[in-house]
Amino acid sequence: MAKNNRITLYDLQLASGCTISPFVWATKYALAHKGFDVDIVPGGFTGILERTGGRSERLPAIVDDGEWVLDSWLIVEYLDRKYPERPMLCGDPSVKPLTQFLDGWLWTTVITPWFGCYIQDYRDLSLPQDHEYVTRSRENMLGGRKLEEVQAGREDRLPKVPPLLEPFRQLLRDRKWIGGEKPNYADYRALAVFLWTASVATTPPLTEDDPLRDWLDRGFDLYGGLGRHPGMHTLFGLKLRPGDPEPFSKGPPMGGLASRNTGPQSTRAETERITKGA
Ligand SMILES: N[C@@H](CCC(=O)N[C@@H](CS)C(=O)NCC(=O)O)C(=O)O
């Protein structure tokens, strides 16, 4: 049982002290959701094995009254199992698989392109002692390409990403949180993608008027502004150029699950369009 309500979290930080890892971000929110006070063990990419006494090469890791738990997913399972009397992170059985799907979709859809757009920033913002390791390991991840070469030309690629987030905007259109009236682990896992982005994005990835802004701002403000570290960058302010795609859908929701069939009146405009090309 957490002594004095405190749990230790091994963080993965940039030189500014802000968390970079989306896995650690999701864990910070999970601990706050469960109502714990957190003792942060600071540090960057190098020396993780030494800091954790040989226990882990990856972060996050937590220590709860002497009990080590590694891996963000196992940490969440541990917290709900050990503290079921506190607000559940994944209360319903469907939350876990749907959260894993959403996380996987966000990685493919936005983290992959944004990784290529911010990878040089990611290295430059890391702790000085991490630069060499981050350069070598990330260049290996990118098939041997130089970080500078991968990031170059991002002004042409960044405007192509916001339209891809439309299904996620639809998800949040009619609800306050993915979890309903209150956020749950699906919210934290999705927020973590944008918290990671804000930790490295020296130029914004989303337009000022992106409808996701409301959920993102409320999410960053949770738990006393947990996502508002001064080292973070704004996500909003992407400037579009002529020829760039519309960043998000501005029309009314149409078709499929985006609108409700409440009789012919509700589908007439769509029917006209698909039958007459109006
Ligand atoms: N399955 C792990 C993945 C954790 C992970 O990959 N963490 C990365 C940070 S994003 C890490 O520790 N990287 C250390 C490194 O790159 O050397 C979890 O869910 O916690």
PDB file of C-alpha atoms and ligand atoms in Angstrom:
ATOM      1  CA  MET A   1       0.000   0.000   0.000  1.00  0.00           C
ATOM      2  CA  ALA A   2       1.463   3.347  -1.067  1.00  0.00           C
ATOM      3  CA  LYS A   3       3.117   4.905   2.001  1.00  0.00           C
ATOM      4  CA  ASN A   4       1.789   8.416   2.712  1.00  0.00           C
ATOM      5  CA  ASN A   5      -0.115   8.102  -0.570  1.00  0.00           C
ATOM      6  CA  ARG A   6       3.168   8.446  -2.492  1.00  0.00           C
ATOM      7  CA  ILE A   7       4.386   6.462  -5.505  1.00  0.00           C
ATOM      8  CA  THR A   8       7.798   6.908  -7.141  1.00  0.00           C
ATOM      9  CA  LEU A   9       7.869   7.430 -10.911  1.00  0.00           C
ATOM     10  CA  TYR A  10      11.003   7.160 -13.058  1.00  0.00           C
ATOM     11  CA  ASP A  11      10.592   9.915 -15.623  1.00  0.00           C
ATOM     12  CA  LEU A  12      12.090  10.318 -19.107  1.00  0.00           C
ATOM     13  CA  GLN A  13      12.860  13.984 -19.603  1.00  0.00           C
ATOM     14  CA  LEU A  14      14.231  16.555 -22.006  1.00  0.00           C
ATOM     15  CA  ALA A  15      16.783  19.194 -20.974  1.00  0.00           C
ATOM     16  CA  SER A  16      13.898  21.508 -19.935  1.00  0.00           C
ATOM     17  CA  GLY A  17      12.759  18.895 -17.414  1.00  0.00           C
ATOM     18  CA  CYS A  18       9.557  18.198 -19.286  1.00  0.00           C
ATOM     19  CA  THR A  19       8.539  14.609 -19.912  1.00  0.00           C
ATOM     20  CA  ILE A  20       9.053  13.397 -23.473  1.00  0.00           C
ATOM     21  CA  SER A  21       7.865   9.796 -23.451  1.00  0.00           C
ATOM     22  CA  PRO A  22       4.159   9.251 -24.260  1.00  0.00           C
ATOM     23  CA  PHE A  23       4.340   6.131 -22.092  1.00  0.00           C
ATOM     24  CA  VAL A  24       5.483   8.202 -19.118  1.00  0.00           C
ATOM     25  CA  TRP A  25       2.893  10.907 -19.828  1.00  0.00           C
ATOM     26  CA  ALA A  26       0.067   8.344 -19.782  1.00  0.00           C
ATOM     27  CA  THR A  27       1.451   6.971 -16.509  1.00  0.00           C
ATOM     28  CA  LYS A  28       1.634  10.415 -14.887  1.00  0.00           C
ATOM     29  CA  TYR A  29      -2.050  10.947 -15.694  1.00  0.00           C
ATOM     30  CA  ALA A  30      -2.927   7.436 -14.482  1.00  0.00           C
ATOM     31  CA  LEU A  31      -1.261   8.080 -11.121  1.00  0.00           C
ATOM     32  CA  ALA A  32      -3.032  11.433 -10.781  1.00  0.00           C
ATOM     33  CA  HIS A  33      -6.384   9.820 -11.697  1.00  0.00           C
ATOM     34  CA  LYS A  34      -5.854   7.324  -8.884  1.00  0.00           C
ATOM     35  CA  GLY A  35      -5.172  10.216  -6.519  1.00  0.00           C
ATOM     36  CA  PHE A  36      -1.518   9.497  -5.749  1.00  0.00           C
ATOM     37  CA  ASP A  37       1.196  12.011  -5.015  1.00  0.00           C
ATOM     38  CA  VAL A  38       4.214  11.285  -7.153  1.00  0.00           C
ATOM     39  CA  ASP A  39       7.916  11.399  -6.338  1.00  0.00           C
ATOM     40  CA  ILE A  40       9.681  11.915  -9.652  1.00  0.00           C
ATOM     41  CA  VAL A  41      13.096  10.403 -10.316  1.00  0.00           C
ATOM     42  CA  PRO A  42      14.421  12.700 -13.038  1.00  0.00           C
ATOM     43  CA  GLY A  43      16.621  11.722 -15.973  1.00  0.00           C
ATOM     44  CA  GLY A  44      16.960  11.328 -19.700  1.00  0.00           C
ATOM     45  CA  PHE A  45      17.580   8.572 -22.227  1.00  0.00           C
ATOM     46  CA  THR A  46      21.000   7.439 -21.078  1.00  0.00           C
ATOM     47  CA  GLY A  47      21.622   5.709 -17.764  1.00  0.00           C
ATOM     48  CA  ILE A  48      18.120   4.206 -17.361  1.00  0.00           C
ATOM     49  CA  LEU A  49      19.536   0.804 -16.445  1.00  0.00           C
ATOM     50  CA  GLU A  50      21.806   2.365 -13.797  1.00  0.00           C
ATOM     51  CA  ARG A  51      19.033   4.607 -12.388  1.00  0.00           C
ATOM     52  CA  THR A  52      16.700   1.646 -11.992  1.00  0.00           C
ATOM     53  CA  GLY A  53      19.335  -0.549 -10.341  1.00  0.00           C
ATOM     54  CA  GLY A  54      19.614  -2.818 -13.395  1.00  0.00           C
ATOM     55  CA  ARG A  55      15.851  -3.447 -13.531  1.00  0.00           C
ATOM     56  CA  SER A  56      14.860  -1.754 -16.792  1.00  0.00           C
ATOM     57  CA  GLU A  57      16.122  -0.299 -20.072  1.00  0.00           C
ATOM     58  CA  ARG A  58      12.794   1.418 -20.724  1.00  0.00           C
ATOM     59  CA  LEU A  59      10.606   3.886 -18.876  1.00  0.00           C
ATOM     60  CA  PRO A  60       8.226   4.407 -17.177  1.00  0.00           C
ATOM     61  CA  ALA A  61       8.803   2.374 -14.051  1.00  0.00           C
ATOM     62  CA  ILE A  62       7.096   2.915 -10.720  1.00  0.00           C
ATOM     63  CA  VAL A  63       7.903   1.856  -7.180  1.00  0.00           C
ATOM     64  CA  ASP A  64       4.981   1.469  -4.793  1.00  0.00           C
ATOM     65  CA  ASP A  65       6.160   0.887  -1.241  1.00  0.00           C
ATOM     66  CA  GLY A  66       9.149  -1.142  -2.472  1.00  0.00           C
ATOM     67  CA  GLU A  67       7.243  -2.947  -5.243  1.00  0.00           C
ATOM     68  CA  TRP A  68       8.598  -2.248  -8.726  1.00  0.00           C
ATOM     69  CA  VAL A  69       6.245  -2.234 -11.718  1.00  0.00           C
ATOM     70  CA  LEU A  70       7.646  -1.724 -15.222  1.00  0.00           C
ATOM     71  CA  ASP A  71       5.761  -0.901 -18.434  1.00  0.00           C
ATOM     72  CA  SER A  72       2.976   1.683 -18.764  1.00  0.00           C
ATOM     73  CA  TRP A  73       0.311  -0.929 -19.533  1.00  0.00           C
ATOM     74  CA  LEU A  74       1.280  -3.224 -16.668  1.00  0.00           C
ATOM     75  CA  ILE A  75       1.325  -0.169 -14.378  1.00  0.00           C
ATOM     76  CA  VAL A  76      -2.287   0.660 -15.241  1.00  0.00           C
ATOM     77  CA  GLU A  77      -3.367  -2.944 -14.715  1.00  0.00           C
ATOM     78  CA  TYR A  78      -1.504  -2.945 -11.411  1.00  0.00           C
ATOM     79  CA  LEU A  79      -3.109   0.310 -10.241  1.00  0.00           C
ATOM     80  CA  ASP A  80      -6.665  -0.852 -11.016  1.00  0.00           C
ATOM     81  CA  ARG A  81      -6.022  -4.298  -9.490  1.00  0.00           C
ATOM     82  CA  LYS A  82      -4.351  -3.024  -6.335  1.00  0.00           C
ATOM     83  CA  TYR A  83      -6.566   0.031  -5.775  1.00  0.00           C
ATOM     84  CA  PRO A  84     -10.072  -0.930  -7.011  1.00  0.00           C
ATOM     85  CA  GLU A  85     -11.660   1.366  -4.408  1.00  0.00           C
ATOM     86  CA  ARG A  86     -10.125   4.384  -6.168  1.00  0.00           C
ATOM     87  CA  PRO A  87     -11.521   5.666  -9.523  1.00  0.00           C
ATOM     88  CA  MET A  88     -10.952   2.955 -12.125  1.00  0.00           C
ATOM     89  CA  LEU A  89      -8.766   3.722 -15.151  1.00  0.00           C
ATOM     90  CA  CYS A  90     -10.206   0.911 -17.278  1.00  0.00           C
ATOM     91  CA  GLY A  91     -13.505   0.229 -15.506  1.00  0.00           C
ATOM     92  CA  ASP A  92     -15.380  -1.601 -18.250  1.00  0.00           C
ATOM     93  CA  PRO A  93     -13.820  -4.627 -20.033  1.00  0.00           C
ATOM     94  CA  SER A  94     -14.152  -2.871 -23.393  1.00  0.00           C
ATOM     95  CA  VAL A  95     -11.883   0.029 -22.319  1.00  0.00           C
ATOM     96  CA  LYS A  96      -8.615  -1.909 -22.630  1.00  0.00           C
ATOM     97  CA  PRO A  97      -8.969  -3.267 -26.193  1.00  0.00           C
ATOM     98  CA  LEU A  98     -10.517  -0.042 -27.504  1.00  0.00           C
ATOM     99  CA  THR A  99      -7.767   2.005 -25.867  1.00  0.00           C
ATOM    100  CA  GLN A 100      -5.124  -0.219 -27.448  1.00  0.00           C
ATOM    101  CA  PHE A 101      -6.810   0.199 -30.820  1.00  0.00           C
ATOM    102  CA  LEU A 102      -7.037   3.986 -30.475  1.00  0.00           C
ATOM    103  CA  ASP A 103      -3.428   4.230 -29.324  1.00  0.00           C
ATOM    104  CA  GLY A 104      -2.280   2.081 -32.264  1.00  0.00           C
ATOM    105  CA  TRP A 105      -4.327   4.171 -34.688  1.00  0.00           C
ATOM    106  CA  LEU A 106      -2.902   7.426 -33.338  1.00  0.00           C
ATOM    107  CA  TRP A 107       0.649   6.066 -33.587  1.00  0.00           C
ATOM    108  CA  THR A 108       0.158   5.100 -37.212  1.00  0.00           C
ATOM    109  CA  THR A 109      -1.801   8.203 -38.151  1.00  0.00           C
ATOM    110  CA  VAL A 110       0.028  11.021 -36.384  1.00  0.00           C
ATOM    111  CA  ILE A 111       3.042   9.898 -34.377  1.00  0.00           C
ATOM    112  CA  THR A 112       4.680   8.311 -37.413  1.00  0.00           C
ATOM    113  CA  PRO A 113       4.527  11.458 -39.586  1.00  0.00           C
ATOM    114  CA  TRP A 114       5.200  13.823 -36.675  1.00  0.00           C
ATOM    115  CA  PHE A 115       8.207  11.743 -35.587  1.00  0.00           C
ATOM    116  CA  GLY A 116       9.726  12.506 -38.985  1.00  0.00           C
ATOM    117  CA  CYS A 117       8.792  16.200 -38.694  1.00  0.00           C
ATOM    118  CA  TYR A 118      10.253  16.734 -35.209  1.00  0.00           C
ATOM    119  CA  ILE A 119      13.069  14.217 -34.894  1.00  0.00           C
ATOM    120  CA  GLN A 120      15.883  16.758 -35.039  1.00  0.00           C
ATOM    121  CA  ASP A 121      14.081  18.918 -32.425  1.00  0.00           C
ATOM    122  CA  TYR A 122      13.615  15.770 -30.323  1.00  0.00           C
ATOM    123  CA  ARG A 123      17.393  15.256 -30.279  1.00  0.00           C
ATOM    124  CA  ASP A 124      18.279  18.945 -29.883  1.00  0.00           C
ATOM    125  CA  LEU A 125      15.874  19.337 -26.934  1.00  0.00           C
ATOM    126  CA  SER A 126      17.163  16.236 -25.153  1.00  0.00           C
ATOM    127  CA  LEU A 127      19.728  16.488 -22.368  1.00  0.00           C
ATOM    128  CA  PRO A 128      23.214  17.302 -23.710  1.00  0.00           C
ATOM    129  CA  GLN A 129      24.554  13.956 -22.505  1.00  0.00           C
ATOM    130  CA  ASP A 130      21.796  12.181 -24.484  1.00  0.00           C
ATOM    131  CA  HIS A 131      22.467  13.815 -27.873  1.00  0.00           C
ATOM    132  CA  GLU A 132      24.893  11.220 -29.135  1.00  0.00           C
ATOM    133  CA  TYR A 133      22.718   8.273 -28.036  1.00  0.00           C
ATOM    134  CA  VAL A 134      19.483   9.790 -29.372  1.00  0.00           C
ATOM    135  CA  THR A 135      21.126  10.579 -32.715  1.00  0.00           C
ATOM    136  CA  ARG A 136      22.595   7.090 -33.115  1.00  0.00           C
ATOM    137  CA  SER A 137      19.544   5.130 -31.914  1.00  0.00           C
ATOM    138  CA  ARG A 138      16.972   7.215 -33.824  1.00  0.00           C
ATOM    139  CA  GLU A 139      19.045   7.194 -37.025  1.00  0.00           C
ATOM    140  CA  ASN A 140      19.130   3.406 -36.724  1.00  0.00           C
ATOM    141  CA  MET A 141      15.331   3.381 -36.229  1.00  0.00           C
ATOM    142  CA  LEU A 142      15.023   5.474 -39.410  1.00  0.00           C
ATOM    143  CA  GLY A 143      17.048   3.047 -41.482  1.00  0.00           C
ATOM    144  CA  GLY A 144      20.324   4.946 -41.229  1.00  0.00           C
ATOM    145  CA  ARG A 145      19.045   8.325 -42.477  1.00  0.00           C
ATOM    146  CA  LYS A 146      20.390  11.502 -40.817  1.00  0.00           C
ATOM    147  CA  LEU A 147      17.931  13.204 -38.473  1.00  0.00           C
ATOM    148  CA  GLU A 148      18.442  16.510 -40.300  1.00  0.00           C
ATOM    149  CA  GLU A 149      17.626  14.864 -43.622  1.00  0.00           C
ATOM    150  CA  VAL A 150      14.451  13.231 -42.219  1.00  0.00           C
ATOM    151  CA  GLN A 151      13.146  16.474 -40.691  1.00  0.00           C
ATOM    152  CA  ALA A 152      13.944  18.627 -43.747  1.00  0.00           C
ATOM    153  CA  GLY A 153      10.939  19.758 -45.807  1.00  0.00           C
ATOM    154  CA  ARG A 154       8.481  19.333 -42.958  1.00  0.00           C
ATOM    155  CA  GLU A 155       6.585  22.476 -44.004  1.00  0.00           C
ATOM    156  CA  ASP A 156       5.311  20.426 -46.954  1.00  0.00           C
ATOM    157  CA  ARG A 157       4.352  17.418 -44.819  1.00  0.00           C
ATOM    158  CA  LEU A 158       2.845  18.996 -41.669  1.00  0.00           C
ATOM    159  CA  PRO A 159      -0.354  20.323 -43.374  1.00  0.00           C
ATOM    160  CA  LYS A 160      -1.166  16.794 -44.597  1.00  0.00           C
ATOM    161  CA  VAL A 161      -1.528  15.410 -41.051  1.00  0.00           C
ATOM    162  CA  PRO A 162      -4.492  17.330 -39.455  1.00  0.00           C
ATOM    163  CA  PRO A 163      -7.106  16.026 -41.964  1.00  0.00           C
ATOM    164  CA  LEU A 164      -6.160  12.470 -40.956  1.00  0.00           C
ATOM    165  CA  LEU A 165      -7.430  13.154 -37.424  1.00  0.00           C
ATOM    166  CA  GLU A 166     -11.069  13.518 -38.561  1.00  0.00           C
ATOM    167  CA  PRO A 167     -12.317  10.194 -37.084  1.00  0.00           C
ATOM    168  CA  PHE A 168     -10.806  11.239 -33.764  1.00  0.00           C
ATOM    169  CA  ARG A 169     -12.584  14.623 -33.954  1.00  0.00           C
ATOM    170  CA  GLN A 170     -15.855  12.758 -34.632  1.00  0.00           C
ATOM    171  CA  LEU A 171     -15.245  10.649 -31.538  1.00  0.00           C
ATOM    172  CA  LEU A 172     -14.966  13.758 -29.380  1.00  0.00           C
ATOM    173  CA  ARG A 173     -17.649  15.822 -31.096  1.00  0.00           C
ATOM    174  CA  ASP A 174     -20.562  14.799 -28.881  1.00  0.00           C
ATOM    175  CA  ARG A 175     -18.831  13.937 -25.643  1.00  0.00           C
ATOM    176  CA  LYS A 176     -16.765  15.705 -23.057  1.00  0.00           C
ATOM    177  CA  TRP A 177     -14.235  12.935 -22.624  1.00  0.00           C
ATOM    178  CA  ILE A 178     -13.751   9.569 -24.297  1.00  0.00           C
ATOM    179  CA  GLY A 179     -14.564   8.183 -20.841  1.00  0.00           C
ATOM    180  CA  GLY A 180     -17.876  10.127 -20.746  1.00  0.00           C
ATOM    181  CA  GLU A 181     -18.438  12.708 -18.010  1.00  0.00           C
ATOM    182  CA  LYS A 182     -14.960  11.976 -16.640  1.00  0.00           C
ATOM    183  CA  PRO A 183     -11.740  11.039 -18.420  1.00  0.00           C
ATOM    184  CA  ASN A 184     -10.501   7.469 -18.312  1.00  0.00           C
ATOM    185  CA  TYR A 185      -7.326   5.728 -19.495  1.00  0.00           C
ATOM    186  CA  ALA A 186      -8.374   6.050 -23.158  1.00  0.00           C
ATOM    187  CA  ASP A 187      -8.299   9.852 -22.727  1.00  0.00           C
ATOM    188  CA  TYR A 188      -4.883   9.728 -21.066  1.00  0.00           C
ATOM    189  CA  ARG A 189      -3.404   7.429 -23.671  1.00  0.00           C
ATOM    190  CA  ALA A 190      -4.674   9.666 -26.497  1.00  0.00           C
ATOM    191  CA  LEU A 191      -3.608  12.831 -24.662  1.00  0.00           C
ATOM    192  CA  ALA A 192      -0.145  11.315 -24.248  1.00  0.00           C
ATOM    193  CA  VAL A 193       0.298  11.333 -28.032  1.00  0.00           C
ATOM    194  CA  PHE A 194      -0.270  15.108 -28.081  1.00  0.00           C
ATOM    195  CA  LEU A 195       1.747  15.698 -24.909  1.00  0.00           C
ATOM    196  CA  TRP A 196       4.673  13.950 -26.597  1.00  0.00           C
ATOM    197  CA  THR A 197       4.144  16.159 -29.633  1.00  0.00           C
ATOM    198  CA  ALA A 198       3.994  19.346 -27.539  1.00  0.00           C
ATOM    199  CA  SER A 199       7.262  18.369 -25.845  1.00  0.00           C
ATOM    200  CA  VAL A 200       9.152  18.414 -29.171  1.00  0.00           C
ATOM    201  CA  ALA A 201       7.138  20.523 -31.648  1.00  0.00           C
ATOM    202  CA  THR A 202       9.099  23.750 -32.176  1.00  0.00           C
ATOM    203  CA  THR A 203       6.639  24.568 -34.955  1.00  0.00           C
ATOM    204  CA  PRO A 204       2.932  23.817 -34.407  1.00  0.00           C
ATOM    205  CA  PRO A 205       1.276  20.743 -35.964  1.00  0.00           C
ATOM    206  CA  LEU A 206      -2.384  21.880 -35.693  1.00  0.00           C
ATOM    207  CA  THR A 207      -4.249  25.009 -36.817  1.00  0.00           C
ATOM    208  CA  GLU A 208      -5.449  27.599 -34.257  1.00  0.00           C
ATOM    209  CA  ASP A 209      -9.089  26.631 -34.811  1.00  0.00           C
ATOM    210  CA  ASP A 210      -8.744  22.853 -34.667  1.00  0.00           C
ATOM    211  CA  PRO A 211     -11.893  21.438 -32.989  1.00  0.00           C
ATOM    212  CA  LEU A 212      -9.648  19.112 -30.949  1.00  0.00           C
ATOM    213  CA  ARG A 213      -8.371  22.162 -29.109  1.00  0.00           C
ATOM    214  CA  ASP A 214     -11.123  22.115 -26.495  1.00  0.00           C
ATOM    215  CA  TRP A 215     -10.431  18.504 -25.436  1.00  0.00           C
ATOM    216  CA  LEU A 216      -6.671  19.042 -25.650  1.00  0.00           C
ATOM    217  CA  ASP A 217      -6.726  22.204 -23.527  1.00  0.00           C
ATOM    218  CA  ARG A 218      -8.961  20.594 -20.916  1.00  0.00           C
ATOM    219  CA  GLY A 219      -6.727  17.518 -20.915  1.00  0.00           C
ATOM    220  CA  PHE A 220      -3.496  19.479 -20.492  1.00  0.00           C
ATOM    221  CA  ASP A 221      -5.174  21.437 -17.637  1.00  0.00           C
ATOM    222  CA  LEU A 222      -6.231  18.328 -15.699  1.00  0.00           C
ATOM    223  CA  TYR A 223      -4.767  17.695 -12.259  1.00  0.00           C
ATOM    224  CA  GLY A 224      -3.520  21.202 -11.675  1.00  0.00           C
ATOM    225  CA  GLY A 225      -2.158  21.658 -15.197  1.00  0.00           C
ATOM    226  CA  LEU A 226      -0.210  18.399 -15.331  1.00  0.00           C
ATOM    227  CA  GLY A 227       0.417  18.910 -19.061  1.00  0.00           C
ATOM    228  CA  ARG A 228       1.495  22.539 -18.762  1.00  0.00           C
ATOM    229  CA  HIS A 229       5.235  22.265 -18.184  1.00  0.00           C
ATOM    230  CA  PRO A 230       7.041  25.457 -19.295  1.00  0.00           C
ATOM    231  CA  GLY A 231       9.237  23.372 -21.606  1.00  0.00           C
ATOM    232  CA  MET A 232       6.206  22.413 -23.715  1.00  0.00           C
ATOM    233  CA  HIS A 233       5.431  24.044 -27.058  1.00  0.00           C
ATOM    234  CA  THR A 234       2.044  25.130 -28.345  1.00  0.00           C
ATOM    235  CA  LEU A 235       0.267  22.673 -30.618  1.00  0.00           C
ATOM    236  CA  PHE A 236      -1.734  25.398 -32.347  1.00  0.00           C
ATOM    237  CA  GLY A 237      -0.759  27.889 -35.029  1.00  0.00           C
ATOM    238  CA  LEU A 238       0.023  25.790 -38.091  1.00  0.00           C
ATOM    239  CA  LYS A 239      -0.143  28.190 -41.062  1.00  0.00           C
ATOM    240  CA  LEU A 240      -1.645  26.765 -44.217  1.00  0.00           C
ATOM    241  CA  ARG A 241      -0.497  27.726 -47.683  1.00  0.00           C
ATOM    242  CA  PRO A 242      -2.504  27.798 -50.909  1.00  0.00           C
ATOM    243  CA  GLY A 243      -3.092  24.244 -52.046  1.00  0.00           C
ATOM    244  CA  ASP A 244      -2.849  22.689 -48.585  1.00  0.00           C
ATOM    245  CA  PRO A 245      -5.814  20.419 -47.724  1.00  0.00           C
ATOM    246  CA  GLU A 246      -8.627  21.574 -45.400  1.00  0.00           C
ATOM    247  CA  PRO A 247      -7.308  20.701 -41.912  1.00  0.00           C
ATOM    248  CA  PHE A 248     -10.678  19.470 -40.642  1.00  0.00           C
ATOM    249  CA  SER A 249     -14.227  18.978 -41.853  1.00  0.00           C
ATOM    250  CA  LYS A 250     -16.211  22.232 -41.708  1.00  0.00           C
ATOM    251  CA  GLY A 251     -19.541  20.903 -42.988  1.00  0.00           C
ATOM    252  CA  PRO A 252     -22.249  19.151 -40.983  1.00  0.00           C
ATOM    253  CA  PRO A 253     -21.589  15.496 -40.156  1.00  0.00           C
ATOM    254  CA  MET A 254     -22.754  13.330 -43.029  1.00  0.00           C
ATOM    255  CA  GLY A 255     -23.281   9.639 -43.611  1.00  0.00           C
ATOM    256  CA  GLY A 256     -22.345   6.462 -41.813  1.00  0.00           C
ATOM    257  CA  LEU A 257     -22.084   6.718 -38.046  1.00  0.00           C
ATOM    258  CA  ALA A 258     -21.422  10.465 -38.217  1.00  0.00           C
ATOM    259  CA  SER A 259     -25.154  11.233 -38.489  1.00  0.00           C
ATOM    260  CA  ARG A 260     -28.402   9.628 -37.213  1.00  0.00           C
ATOM    261  CA  ASN A 261     -31.103   8.203 -39.445  1.00  0.00           C
ATOM    262  CA  THR A 262     -34.305   9.474 -37.849  1.00  0.00           C
ATOM    263  CA  GLY A 263     -36.388   9.052 -41.007  1.00  0.00           C
ATOM    264  CA  PRO A 264     -36.310  10.324 -44.645  1.00  0.00           C
ATOM    265  CA  GLN A 265     -36.113  13.960 -43.547  1.00  0.00           C
ATOM    266  CA  SER A 266     -32.718  13.328 -41.977  1.00  0.00           C
ATOM    267  CA  THR A 267     -31.254  11.606 -45.044  1.00  0.00           C
ATOM    268  CA  ARG A 268     -32.904  13.668 -47.821  1.00  0.00           C
ATOM    269  CA  ALA A 269     -29.941  15.953 -48.537  1.00  0.00           C
ATOM    270  CA  GLU A 270     -27.580  13.001 -48.748  1.00  0.00           C
ATOM    271  CA  THR A 271     -29.996  11.082 -50.966  1.00  0.00           C
ATOM    272  CA  GLU A 272     -30.312  14.090 -53.321  1.00  0.00           C
ATOM    273  CA  ARG A 273     -26.551  14.339 -53.494  1.00  0.00           C
ATOM    274  CA  ILE A 274     -25.901  10.685 -54.259  1.00  0.00           C
ATOM    275  CA  THR A 275     -28.788  10.236 -56.664  1.00  0.00           C
ATOM    276  CA  LYS A 276     -28.676  13.530 -58.567  1.00  0.00           C
ATOM    277  CA  GLY A 277     -25.167  14.728 -57.844  1.00  0.00           C
ATOM    278  CA  ALA A 278     -26.682  17.898 -56.282  1.00  0.00           C
TER     279      ALA A 278
HETATM  280  N1  LIG B   1       6.125  -1.111 -23.426  1.00  0.00           N
HETATM  281  C1  LIG B   1       6.756  -0.014 -22.753  1.00  0.00           C
HETATM  282  C2  LIG B   1       7.442   0.894 -23.738  1.00  0.00           C
HETATM  283  C3  LIG B   1       8.232   2.002 -23.042  1.00  0.00           C
HETATM  284  C4  LIG B   1       9.209   2.703 -23.965  1.00  0.00           C
HETATM  285  O1  LIG B   1       9.465   2.266 -25.109  1.00  0.00           O
HETATM  286  N2  LIG B   1       9.794   3.786 -23.468  1.00  0.00           N
HETATM  287  C5  LIG B   1      10.758   4.518 -24.237  1.00  0.00           C
HETATM  288  C6  LIG B   1      10.456   5.992 -24.218  1.00  0.00           C
HETATM  289  S1  LIG B   1       9.187   6.454 -25.321  1.00  0.00           S
HETATM  290  C7  LIG B   1      12.128   4.379 -23.611  1.00  0.00           C
HETATM  291  O2  LIG B   1      12.254   4.110 -22.426  1.00  0.00           O
HETATM  292  N3  LIG B   1      13.186   4.595 -24.412  1.00  0.00           N
HETATM  293  C8  LIG B   1      14.511   4.532 -23.936  1.00  0.00           C
HETATM  294  C9  LIG B   1      15.467   4.594 -25.087  1.00  0.00           C
HETATM  295  O3  LIG B   1      15.085   5.025 -26.161  1.00  0.00           O
HETATM  296  O4  LIG B   1      16.619   4.226 -24.862  1.00  0.00           O
HETATM  297  C10 LIG B   1       5.708   0.744 -21.916  1.00  0.00           C
HETATM  298  O5  LIG B   1       4.512   0.697 -22.289  1.00  0.00           O
HETATM  299  O6  LIG B   1       6.052   1.325 -20.895  1.00  0.00           O
END
